[in-house]
XYZ file of C-alpha atoms in Angstrom:
732
model
C -39.230 0.018 66.856
C -42.350 -1.914 65.828
C -45.925 -0.639 65.774
C -49.068 -2.601 65.207
C -51.089 -1.363 62.244
C -54.416 0.234 63.058
C -57.158 -1.571 61.225
C -60.587 -0.092 60.599
C -62.953 -0.247 63.562
C -66.469 -1.553 63.165
C -67.874 1.956 63.883
C -65.615 3.605 61.315
C -67.784 6.394 60.297
C -68.410 7.574 63.803
C -64.729 7.250 64.617
C -63.857 9.214 61.519
C -66.309 12.083 62.400
C -64.858 12.227 65.948
C -61.289 12.310 64.550
C -62.279 15.083 62.120
C -63.558 17.338 64.843
C -60.448 16.733 66.919
C -58.034 17.446 64.061
C -59.475 20.829 63.473
C -57.415 22.084 66.433
C -54.420 19.985 65.523
C -54.465 21.200 61.932
C -54.569 24.716 63.002
C -51.598 24.197 65.306
C -49.531 22.549 62.721
C -50.696 24.493 59.700
C -48.024 25.857 57.319
C -48.252 28.553 54.817
C -48.494 27.185 51.219
C -45.547 24.842 50.452
C -44.056 24.994 53.870
C -43.207 28.676 53.706
C -43.029 30.519 56.967
C -42.698 34.234 57.250
C -39.802 34.083 59.275
C -39.455 32.135 62.010
C -38.769 34.408 64.931
C -35.604 35.936 63.892
C -33.395 37.844 66.303
C -33.107 41.362 64.881
C -30.149 42.267 67.136
C -27.752 39.668 65.704
C -26.165 39.570 62.182
C -23.362 37.598 60.376
C -20.708 39.742 58.756
C -17.421 38.460 57.426
C -17.734 35.127 59.267
C -18.415 36.864 62.582
C -21.521 37.291 64.612
C -22.320 40.942 65.534
C -24.675 41.810 68.294
C -26.240 45.258 68.110
C -27.731 47.481 70.746
C -29.500 50.834 70.872
C -28.228 53.429 68.431
C -27.212 50.564 66.055
C -24.035 50.384 68.199
C -22.036 47.086 67.760
C -22.164 45.827 71.299
C -20.225 42.586 70.801
C -18.616 40.636 68.052
C -18.106 36.876 68.235
C -16.394 34.376 65.937
C -17.329 30.716 65.681
C -13.815 29.869 66.946
C -14.749 31.681 70.255
C -17.279 28.935 70.988
C -17.755 25.193 71.213
C -20.949 23.261 71.490
C -22.209 19.837 72.636
C -25.412 17.829 72.240
C -26.756 15.929 75.332
C -29.240 13.215 74.139
C -31.512 10.791 76.211
C -32.189 13.341 78.995
C -35.375 12.657 81.025
C -38.454 14.183 79.439
C -39.076 16.446 82.367
C -35.600 18.020 82.250
C -35.327 21.783 82.359
C -32.632 24.379 81.500
C -31.926 24.530 85.304
C -31.414 20.811 85.546
C -28.955 20.825 82.637
C -26.829 23.498 84.144
C -26.981 21.656 87.459
C -25.842 18.423 85.660
C -22.841 20.231 84.201
C -22.123 21.959 87.473
C -22.010 18.484 89.166
C -18.954 17.565 87.000
C -17.260 20.960 87.502
C -18.466 22.788 84.455
C -20.086 26.223 85.206
C -22.266 27.629 82.491
C -25.075 30.163 82.177
C -28.726 29.139 81.598
C -28.550 31.260 78.424
C -26.029 28.759 77.031
C -28.671 25.963 77.010
C -31.187 25.240 74.443
C -33.670 22.415 75.326
C -35.666 20.480 72.666
C -38.758 18.571 73.775
C -41.324 16.705 71.578
C -44.700 15.865 72.695
C -45.343 12.271 73.516
C -41.671 11.413 74.010
C -40.078 10.391 77.256
C -36.676 11.770 76.360
C -35.404 15.208 75.354
C -32.253 16.761 74.016
C -30.158 19.752 75.111
C -27.667 21.731 73.032
C -25.133 23.669 75.032
C -23.025 26.377 73.328
C -20.419 28.080 75.415
C -17.997 30.938 74.720
C -15.007 28.712 75.351
C -13.251 26.770 72.543
C -12.185 24.077 74.957
C -15.525 23.529 76.616
C -16.818 20.739 74.267
C -13.730 18.596 74.693
C -13.772 19.055 78.502
C -17.540 18.410 78.725
C -17.306 15.185 76.684
C -14.467 13.977 78.862
C -16.101 14.648 82.223
C -19.685 13.604 81.327
C -18.325 10.429 79.590
C -16.550 9.183 82.687
C -19.398 9.785 85.061
C -20.883 6.455 86.096
C -24.405 7.887 86.935
C -24.690 9.455 83.512
C -24.030 6.385 81.269
C -27.456 6.502 79.659
C -26.652 9.971 78.299
C -25.230 10.443 74.790
C -22.769 13.438 74.640
C -21.249 14.570 71.401
C -19.430 17.615 70.050
C -21.404 19.365 67.360
C -20.807 22.377 65.050
C -21.533 25.682 66.731
C -25.083 26.548 65.943
C -25.846 29.856 64.131
C -27.652 32.600 66.128
C -31.178 33.405 64.948
C -31.304 36.169 62.481
C -27.860 35.338 60.988
C -29.063 32.694 58.599
C -30.447 34.780 55.706
C -28.849 34.026 52.358
C -27.173 30.925 53.834
C -27.866 27.467 52.310
C -29.407 25.121 54.844
C -29.346 21.333 54.320
C -30.731 20.187 57.703
C -34.369 19.694 56.495
C -35.903 16.335 55.698
C -39.262 16.391 53.838
C -41.616 13.531 54.703
C -44.670 12.414 53.021
C -47.129 9.512 53.194
C -50.321 8.623 51.402
C -53.633 9.597 52.973
C -55.912 6.760 53.934
C -57.600 5.519 50.863
C -60.372 3.146 49.810
C -60.536 0.205 47.339
C -63.618 -0.326 45.251
C -64.686 -3.389 43.152
C -66.910 -2.990 40.207
C -68.545 -6.239 38.789
C -69.650 -6.629 35.181
C -71.376 -9.373 33.325
C -69.684 -8.387 30.027
C -65.900 -8.384 29.614
C -65.913 -5.872 26.837
C -67.843 -3.223 28.818
C -65.596 -3.845 31.830
C -62.451 -3.418 29.661
C -63.922 -0.301 28.013
C -64.640 1.313 31.445
C -61.229 0.441 32.758
C -59.491 2.116 29.781
C -61.688 5.276 30.268
C -60.689 5.457 33.868
C -56.954 4.778 33.137
C -56.840 7.585 30.504
C -58.667 10.008 32.637
C -61.751 10.252 30.274
C -63.892 9.227 33.251
C -63.013 10.780 36.652
C -64.592 10.399 40.141
C -65.423 13.612 41.707
C -63.035 15.341 39.312
C -60.088 13.078 40.342
C -58.423 10.499 38.070
C -58.303 7.019 39.853
C -56.198 3.931 39.308
C -58.168 1.208 37.556
C -56.804 -2.367 37.172
C -57.623 -4.599 34.243
C -60.724 -6.786 34.462
C -60.302 -10.039 36.320
C -62.740 -12.919 35.740
C -64.811 -14.015 38.748
C -67.134 -16.992 39.298
C -69.844 -16.877 41.802
C -71.558 -19.723 43.701
C -74.141 -20.150 40.866
C -71.201 -20.684 38.456
C -72.073 -17.487 36.668
C -69.059 -15.639 35.187
C -68.354 -11.982 35.909
C -65.496 -9.497 35.496
C -64.137 -7.391 38.269
C -62.565 -3.998 37.892
C -60.553 -2.914 40.919
C -60.294 0.791 41.721
C -57.548 1.812 44.214
C -56.428 5.038 45.912
C -59.939 6.582 46.373
C -60.337 9.217 48.905
C -62.185 8.304 52.097
C -64.894 10.881 51.159
C -65.885 8.958 48.044
C -69.284 7.142 48.350
C -71.056 4.651 45.991
C -73.268 7.282 44.605
C -70.144 9.312 43.509
C -68.943 6.344 41.533
C -72.205 5.512 39.894
C -72.770 9.105 38.841
C -69.237 9.429 37.417
C -69.670 6.358 35.022
C -71.712 6.829 31.790
C -74.970 4.816 31.935
C -74.013 2.243 29.105
C -70.809 1.494 31.175
C -72.240 1.218 34.692
C -71.608 -2.064 36.637
C -74.120 -4.546 37.951
C -72.771 -4.171 41.414
C -70.405 -1.943 43.443
C -68.570 -3.220 46.426
C -67.066 -0.517 48.708
C -63.899 -1.678 50.415
C -62.507 -0.624 53.774
C -60.055 2.187 54.229
C -56.343 1.271 54.204
C -55.999 2.692 57.696
C -57.784 4.882 60.049
C -56.083 8.317 60.280
C -55.405 9.935 63.545
C -53.444 13.084 62.699
C -51.832 13.661 66.096
C -50.766 10.086 66.631
C -49.583 9.495 63.065
C -47.480 12.659 63.326
C -45.953 11.523 66.682
C -45.107 8.074 65.211
C -43.318 9.575 62.240
C -41.506 11.832 64.545
C -40.226 8.890 66.590
C -38.760 7.274 63.511
C -36.789 10.476 62.704
C -35.856 10.982 66.329
C -33.737 7.844 66.187
C -31.283 9.868 64.029
C -31.069 13.040 66.185
C -33.205 15.651 67.836
C -35.495 17.945 65.740
C -35.238 21.636 65.978
C -38.590 21.967 64.212
C -41.434 19.727 63.070
C -44.236 20.920 60.858
C -47.133 19.164 59.123
C -48.834 20.765 56.214
C -52.609 20.908 55.998
C -53.647 20.333 52.413
C -56.796 18.222 52.525
C -57.065 17.965 48.730
C -53.595 16.409 48.355
C -53.053 12.735 47.897
C -50.280 12.822 50.438
C -49.785 14.210 53.927
C -46.506 16.247 53.934
C -44.257 17.301 56.887
C -40.959 18.954 57.247
C -38.366 17.960 59.926
C -35.417 20.234 60.712
C -32.501 18.460 62.443
C -29.771 20.261 64.428
C -27.107 18.931 62.040
C -26.952 18.243 58.286
C -25.552 14.737 58.671
C -28.582 13.759 60.727
C -30.969 14.721 58.012
C -28.934 12.723 55.395
C -28.751 9.597 57.574
C -32.567 9.812 58.289
C -33.400 10.117 54.528
C -31.118 7.276 53.576
C -32.560 4.954 56.209
C -36.207 5.743 56.221
C -37.105 6.480 52.615
C -39.342 3.666 51.380
C -39.925 2.160 54.770
C -43.499 0.898 55.726
C -45.485 3.289 57.798
C -45.711 2.232 61.517
C -49.469 2.403 61.295
C -50.012 0.818 57.910
C -47.466 -1.631 56.573
C -48.978 -1.597 53.098
C -48.109 2.108 52.643
C -44.694 3.649 52.569
C -42.946 6.669 54.059
C -41.109 8.891 51.674
C -38.176 11.008 52.980
C -35.730 13.286 51.106
C -33.274 15.884 52.151
C -34.293 19.369 51.105
C -31.781 22.212 50.617
C -33.110 25.709 51.208
C -32.011 29.288 51.426
C -34.114 32.273 52.686
C -33.822 36.019 51.681
C -35.264 39.087 53.268
C -35.880 41.925 50.903
C -37.849 45.182 50.975
C -41.352 45.090 49.574
C -40.611 47.983 47.249
C -37.631 46.180 45.832
C -39.470 42.964 45.384
C -42.350 44.645 43.537
C -39.829 46.015 41.024
C -37.807 42.788 40.489
C -40.648 40.351 40.619
C -40.865 40.144 36.977
C -37.234 39.259 36.610
C -37.611 36.627 39.371
C -40.552 35.128 37.334
C -38.340 34.695 34.276
C -36.085 32.408 36.386
C -38.885 30.346 37.966
C -39.416 28.090 34.959
C -35.699 27.300 34.818
C -35.670 26.600 38.550
C -38.777 24.445 38.271
C -37.128 22.304 35.656
C -34.401 21.591 38.201
C -37.068 20.777 40.869
C -36.361 24.054 42.704
C -39.285 25.750 44.271
C -39.663 29.472 44.866
C -41.936 30.831 47.662
C -42.674 34.448 48.655
C -44.258 35.207 52.001
C -46.966 37.806 52.292
C -45.610 41.309 52.813
C -44.935 42.186 56.454
C -44.627 45.966 56.275
C -41.283 46.962 54.791
C -40.048 43.451 53.799
C -40.892 40.092 52.557
C -39.168 36.735 53.109
C -38.338 34.756 49.977
C -37.272 31.104 49.951
C -35.653 28.724 47.429
C -36.006 24.986 48.111
C -34.851 21.993 46.199
C -33.305 18.495 46.404
C -29.894 19.191 44.708
C -27.618 21.245 46.706
C -25.544 22.613 43.789
C -28.695 23.533 41.885
C -30.012 25.521 44.752
C -26.660 27.250 45.245
C -26.749 28.216 41.639
C -30.341 29.588 41.962
C -29.200 31.549 45.014
C -26.538 33.160 42.932
C -29.185 34.210 40.393
C -31.433 35.609 43.123
C -28.455 37.321 44.824
C -27.827 39.297 41.599
C -31.446 40.462 41.373
C -32.301 41.239 45.002
C -30.714 44.455 46.283
C -31.265 48.273 46.187
C -32.066 51.265 48.274
C -34.004 53.614 45.991
C -36.672 52.905 43.402
C -36.670 55.079 40.339
C -40.378 55.191 39.707
C -40.457 56.568 36.249
C -38.319 53.790 34.762
C -39.263 51.078 37.236
C -35.767 50.182 38.296
C -33.658 49.924 41.480
C -30.645 52.233 41.687
C -28.036 51.402 44.302
C -25.752 54.123 45.517
C -22.655 52.552 47.046
C -20.945 55.388 48.793
C -17.985 53.338 49.905
C -17.014 52.168 46.370
C -18.325 55.371 44.664
C -20.550 53.489 42.348
C -24.140 53.459 41.087
C -25.658 50.038 40.158
C -28.920 49.687 38.364
C -31.211 46.689 38.659
C -34.449 45.911 36.760
C -35.466 44.854 33.210
C -32.461 44.960 30.871
C -34.026 47.379 28.459
C -34.860 49.817 31.363
C -31.350 49.395 32.851
C -29.962 51.065 29.816
C -32.419 53.909 29.985
C -31.708 54.437 33.628
C -27.855 54.444 32.967
C -28.339 57.144 30.255
C -30.534 59.199 32.709
C -27.958 58.977 35.443
C -25.175 60.034 32.978
C -27.185 63.083 31.917
C -27.841 63.983 35.495
C -24.194 63.816 36.385
C -23.144 65.934 33.420
C -25.828 68.540 34.136
C -24.728 68.818 37.719
C -21.547 70.646 36.887
C -21.920 73.785 38.997
C -19.197 74.374 41.613
C -19.763 73.652 45.321
C -18.688 76.343 47.810
C -18.382 76.330 51.621
C -19.102 79.102 54.055
C -17.598 78.232 57.502
C -19.623 79.539 60.394
C -16.554 80.058 62.645
C -18.145 82.672 64.893
C -20.910 81.705 67.395
C -23.101 84.687 66.276
C -22.988 83.417 62.638
C -24.235 79.986 63.760
C -26.939 81.506 65.923
C -28.046 83.740 63.047
C -28.258 80.651 60.802
C -30.442 78.862 63.362
C -32.642 81.834 64.029
C -33.864 82.141 60.435
C -30.742 83.161 58.432
C -30.632 79.775 56.778
C -34.193 80.186 55.573
C -33.396 83.677 54.234
C -30.513 82.149 52.195
C -32.770 79.572 50.705
C -35.523 82.023 49.825
C -33.066 84.360 48.136
C -30.752 81.895 46.353
C -33.176 79.015 45.831
C -34.008 75.917 47.817
C -31.840 73.523 45.764
C -28.675 75.611 46.108
C -28.287 75.859 49.838
C -27.475 73.074 52.313
C -26.550 73.323 56.031
C -23.964 70.892 57.467
C -24.346 70.823 61.246
C -21.308 68.537 61.806
C -18.875 70.881 60.090
C -20.776 74.039 60.965
C -20.846 75.040 57.283
C -23.321 76.355 54.743
C -22.790 74.703 51.364
C -23.625 76.596 48.260
C -24.074 74.633 45.035
C -24.118 77.201 42.413
C -22.193 79.871 40.421
C -19.582 82.271 41.775
C -22.306 84.907 41.761
C -24.429 82.716 44.107
C -21.515 82.148 46.379
C -20.736 85.910 46.605
C -24.329 86.835 47.390
C -24.432 84.119 50.052
C -21.401 85.509 51.700
C -22.832 89.024 51.642
C -25.987 87.834 53.261
C -24.100 86.123 56.049
C -21.808 88.947 56.671
C -24.673 91.488 56.813
C -26.694 89.071 58.969
C -29.582 89.711 56.640
C -32.865 87.861 57.702
C -35.602 88.699 55.369
C -37.232 85.354 55.611
C -40.783 85.556 56.442
C -40.645 82.243 58.402
C -40.159 81.847 62.181
C -36.815 80.900 63.701
C -35.756 77.225 63.198
C -36.665 74.680 65.757
C -40.420 74.460 65.266
C -42.169 71.173 65.422
C -42.191 70.703 61.664
C -38.554 71.768 61.057
C -35.955 69.049 60.364
C -32.964 69.382 62.649
C -30.565 68.269 59.875
C -31.526 70.514 56.932
C -33.195 73.217 59.163
C -36.278 73.356 56.781
C -39.740 72.162 57.008
C -39.603 68.353 56.933
C -40.227 66.778 53.586
C -41.776 63.317 53.816
C -41.570 63.712 57.588
C -40.937 61.032 60.190
C -41.488 61.634 63.882
C -39.177 60.013 66.465
C -40.062 58.839 69.927
C -38.506 61.981 71.452
C -41.042 64.110 69.329
C -38.636 65.508 66.770
C -39.462 65.557 63.077
C -37.025 64.793 60.281
C -37.191 64.651 56.487
C -37.256 61.103 55.498
C -34.081 61.358 53.504
C -32.254 63.417 56.079
C -32.864 60.864 58.660
C -31.390 58.159 56.429
C -28.342 60.330 55.664
C -27.869 61.047 59.314
C -27.836 57.287 60.111
C -25.486 56.531 57.308
C -23.140 59.368 58.170
C -22.519 58.036 61.615
C -19.920 55.596 60.236
C -17.712 58.486 59.194
C -17.873 60.277 62.703
C -14.959 60.646 65.086
C -16.530 58.778 67.924
C -17.981 55.258 68.301
C -20.967 54.497 65.958
C -24.191 55.474 67.812
C -27.342 56.954 66.168
C -28.787 59.671 68.368
C -31.292 62.542 67.890
C -30.001 65.879 66.644
C -33.175 67.759 67.618
C -33.103 70.906 69.852
C -30.075 72.350 68.002
C -28.243 69.086 68.778
C -29.040 69.146 72.445
C -31.522 66.287 72.457
C -29.032 63.454 72.118
C -31.534 60.685 72.807
C -30.100 57.354 71.605
C -32.582 55.710 69.345
C -33.661 52.175 70.269
C -32.646 49.554 67.726
C -36.322 48.673 67.116
C -37.175 52.300 66.422
C -34.390 52.600 63.844
C -35.565 49.411 62.163
C -39.090 50.720 61.992
C -38.154 54.045 60.577
C -35.913 52.633 57.801
C -36.333 50.428 54.806
C -35.212 46.859 55.438
C -32.243 46.972 53.220
C -31.221 50.465 54.530
C -31.295 49.143 58.041
C -29.197 46.194 57.027
C -26.638 48.596 55.360
C -26.405 50.632 58.614
C -25.813 47.625 60.697
C -22.984 46.526 58.414
C -21.608 50.112 58.515
C -21.704 49.954 62.373
C -19.844 46.513 62.216
C -17.276 47.936 59.900
C -16.730 50.952 62.051
C -16.297 48.759 65.126
C -13.669 46.676 63.320
C -11.771 49.696 62.243
C -11.858 51.355 65.682
C -10.679 48.179 67.486
C -7.692 46.926 65.557
C -6.282 45.368 68.734
C -9.281 43.027 68.666
C -10.311 42.385 65.151
C -8.824 42.722 61.621
C -10.055 42.166 58.090
C -8.279 39.610 55.970
C -5.595 41.577 54.054
C -6.464 40.004 50.748
C -7.951 42.611 48.389
C -11.821 42.545 48.339
C -11.974 39.872 51.099
C -14.407 40.835 53.737
C -13.670 38.054 56.292
C -12.699 38.973 59.832
C -10.346 37.356 62.276
C -9.441 37.863 65.961
C -6.124 39.514 66.777
C -3.825 37.413 69.010
C -3.144 38.970 72.420
C 0.332 40.396 72.738
C 1.174 38.084 75.740
C 0.030 35.029 73.914
C 2.904 32.510 73.705
C 1.311 30.157 71.118
C 0.353 32.452 68.238
C -2.467 31.249 66.068
C -2.706 31.273 62.215
C -5.997 32.363 60.590
C -6.913 30.484 57.450
C -9.473 32.611 55.563
C -12.545 30.541 54.644
C -13.216 32.768 51.670
C -9.841 33.347 49.929
C -7.921 30.634 51.813
C -5.106 33.024 52.652
C -3.010 32.024 55.782
C -2.530 35.033 58.061
C -0.604 35.335 61.251
C -2.909 36.809 63.822
C -0.081 38.605 65.507
C 1.748 40.463 62.852
C -1.026 40.310 60.261
C 1.118 39.078 57.347
C 1.575 35.707 55.688
C 4.844 33.936 56.648
C 4.044 30.222 56.666
C 6.803 27.999 58.286
C 8.623 30.942 60.083
C 8.130 32.941 63.197
C 7.266 36.605 63.308
C 10.833 37.425 64.384
C 12.278 35.361 61.604
C 10.076 37.052 59.124
C 10.765 40.543 60.345
C 14.469 39.842 60.248
C 14.196 38.797 56.605
C 17.689 38.531 55.169
C 16.520 40.058 51.940
C 16.355 43.360 53.701
C 13.015 44.379 52.252
C 11.370 45.252 55.489
C 14.373 47.218 56.621
C 14.429 49.085 53.398
C 10.750 50.064 53.811
C 11.326 51.210 57.419
C 14.203 53.354 56.293
C 12.169 55.054 53.517
C 9.296 55.762 55.942
C 11.747 57.354 58.420
C 13.274 59.566 55.809
C 9.851 60.767 54.715
C 8.636 61.311 58.325
C 5.973 58.617 57.992
C 4.805 56.957 61.262
C 2.426 54.063 61.869
C -0.750 54.366 64.064
C -0.017 52.645 67.376
C -3.378 50.982 67.296
C -4.029 49.749 63.810
C -0.524 50.429 62.151
C -2.029 52.558 59.353
C 0.858 54.637 57.917
C 0.470 58.438 58.247
C 2.355 61.508 57.062
C 2.009 64.958 58.730
C 2.217 67.694 56.099
C 0.816 70.711 58.011
C -1.029 71.870 61.096
C -0.711 71.007 64.673
C 0.566 67.800 66.278
C -2.901 66.453 66.689
C -3.539 63.693 64.203
C -6.661 61.591 63.529
C -6.032 58.176 62.053
C -8.056 57.425 59.099
C -7.935 53.667 59.719
C -9.327 53.365 63.349
C -10.276 57.051 63.899
C -8.274 57.360 67.114
C -6.602 60.724 68.143
C -2.787 60.702 68.115
C -0.104 62.931 69.446
C 2.390 63.173 66.589
C 5.298 63.882 68.972
C 5.015 60.721 71.341
C 2.400 58.744 69.454
C 0.084 58.575 72.461
C -3.487 57.709 71.479
C -6.742 59.070 72.794
C -10.436 58.229 72.069
C -11.426 62.025 71.933
C -9.608 65.021 70.636
C -9.870 67.253 73.789
C -7.857 64.756 75.749
C -5.169 64.827 72.998
C -4.898 68.681 73.181
C -4.704 68.538 77.037
C -1.846 65.988 76.704
C 0.106 67.993 74.235
C -0.113 71.226 76.334
C 0.671 69.423 79.654
C 3.440 67.197 78.365
C 4.995 68.998 75.383
C 4.163 72.672 76.289
C 2.097 73.475 73.231
C 0.176 71.897 70.380
C 2.990 72.321 67.776
C 1.902 75.615 66.098
């Protein structure tokens, strides 16, 4: 594609002023935060990536759906008419016998272009192959280019993932050439050296000065010309004269024309058109830094290969609007993080210690302004491996869910692995570790439970008895656990004995009113500490609300966060947006991950974790009626797992493996039978019944099981009804 250069017009000054007033709006539309850092890019807060799967969350932080990349396929349709719509794309595919939803289509249009591009992602692994075949054989669609592409990531799932789809473009701003004429060669050479070394600057900017060249005028008088290049268009003759010391000033100054006349909108469109030859752009942004020598823009392609091809072909090419100036294009690797503002404030100093090292590797670090609870951080550089290493460094720094203010560190409590991890300055990490160790050793008092088995005991507790216990024993010694209907005493045997007497005598000497007031927390039954108020007008302690959300993962029913107000009768399911607004960013992310893990555990017939220890990847279970069983190759640990029997047996069928001549599997089954161990029918977790009735709860998928016939149920009442109806009793 060829473009004629735009030479300066006779009325340049007027044209420039008009362009400037027009560009104010354009610059505002295309403006980037410093160094191309956006504070995230419309992320979808309902979708996350866990274990190689995409989880979609609904109200209550419930895991609504889980998708794997292998569930989808995608195509790119190029050269569509510029006036195409999502509806026209779905109709196009419908005409060749492919029915899709409008939600499956993403249309990319660029201002000033007559063509557009559509990306179609469908939940059907065979769709892309079928679509390419059918569209490729259609005579009326020969102008279209159809290609299979990698399945695009959902928005919101790309934090902490390396992105190599960005091409950074730059080109020199319009500049002016100026000629200085001297009658003395020595003075000309002296001034040229001062300009070259920066001892003399024009408007505070160093300029390029070429060695003096002899000139002879019509009168045969010899003069020497010093050529200045790359001067900004705002430089006037007076600026140059004032910058040069009086003894070194020239006889005459000749102001040259601008290299080209800038038209921000047209220039941007022409550069886009060059990039568009290599693929459609997901995003195009031009930075507005008037003081810089170059104009910079960032193009995000749909695929990594397109960015590399564009950079390889276009770097160093002449500008379409100025052949004497070049376009510079390079692929930029980036990775973004979202972290809570509190944690960032604590670890910022540690991040700063890495910035000099990153800078030496040409890696730039950006931090967006705080947006409430969180900030978006970004690493960006040319070399992918260097950025990946910097990402590892930042990964080790960024995490945490509680800030210990006195020592200025972040302490992470990982309940699942029973660990505390401390982050912050190394010297303070040691102090925090010692403080934690002392705290654990000091907390040696026994924990006792008082079960509220009778209804009047529970009612007494709610009507003020719990407050009476706290007032007589101490606020730190008494906790009420609504789920287990228990009062927990953390103290001596004497404290435990006194508590039992108070409960037995139904003593209520508390001066407070019964529980349930507007300021009482429905979890701890006390006046809310650091209170938060929900949309259903119930007040919680800040910490109690967090604990309630986190405890949902260990419940006996599907993960769903709902209100426990009005003595547990409220039951309003919190909207996902409300949960996000009430929690710190990292706590919210932890809860979404816990919801996802709970979903995987409760649906072993659909999803399983890779059996390799410490591997978090997820795969889809093969349907029982599937004739052609698939093998899952883990992208993290590279283990090869049969998706039907969930073991590794390469080269042999499930039946051959289970009939292993070594007899290992048969021996295991014999031992299990002798010990009375049975497997959960849903997830195959092994269980042993040691006491109690025939109702069992699987610790793997949390389903309810009849031990007699291994029937499974989602809720325990159904299991008890089954045992009484089918087996005559519950086994006691």
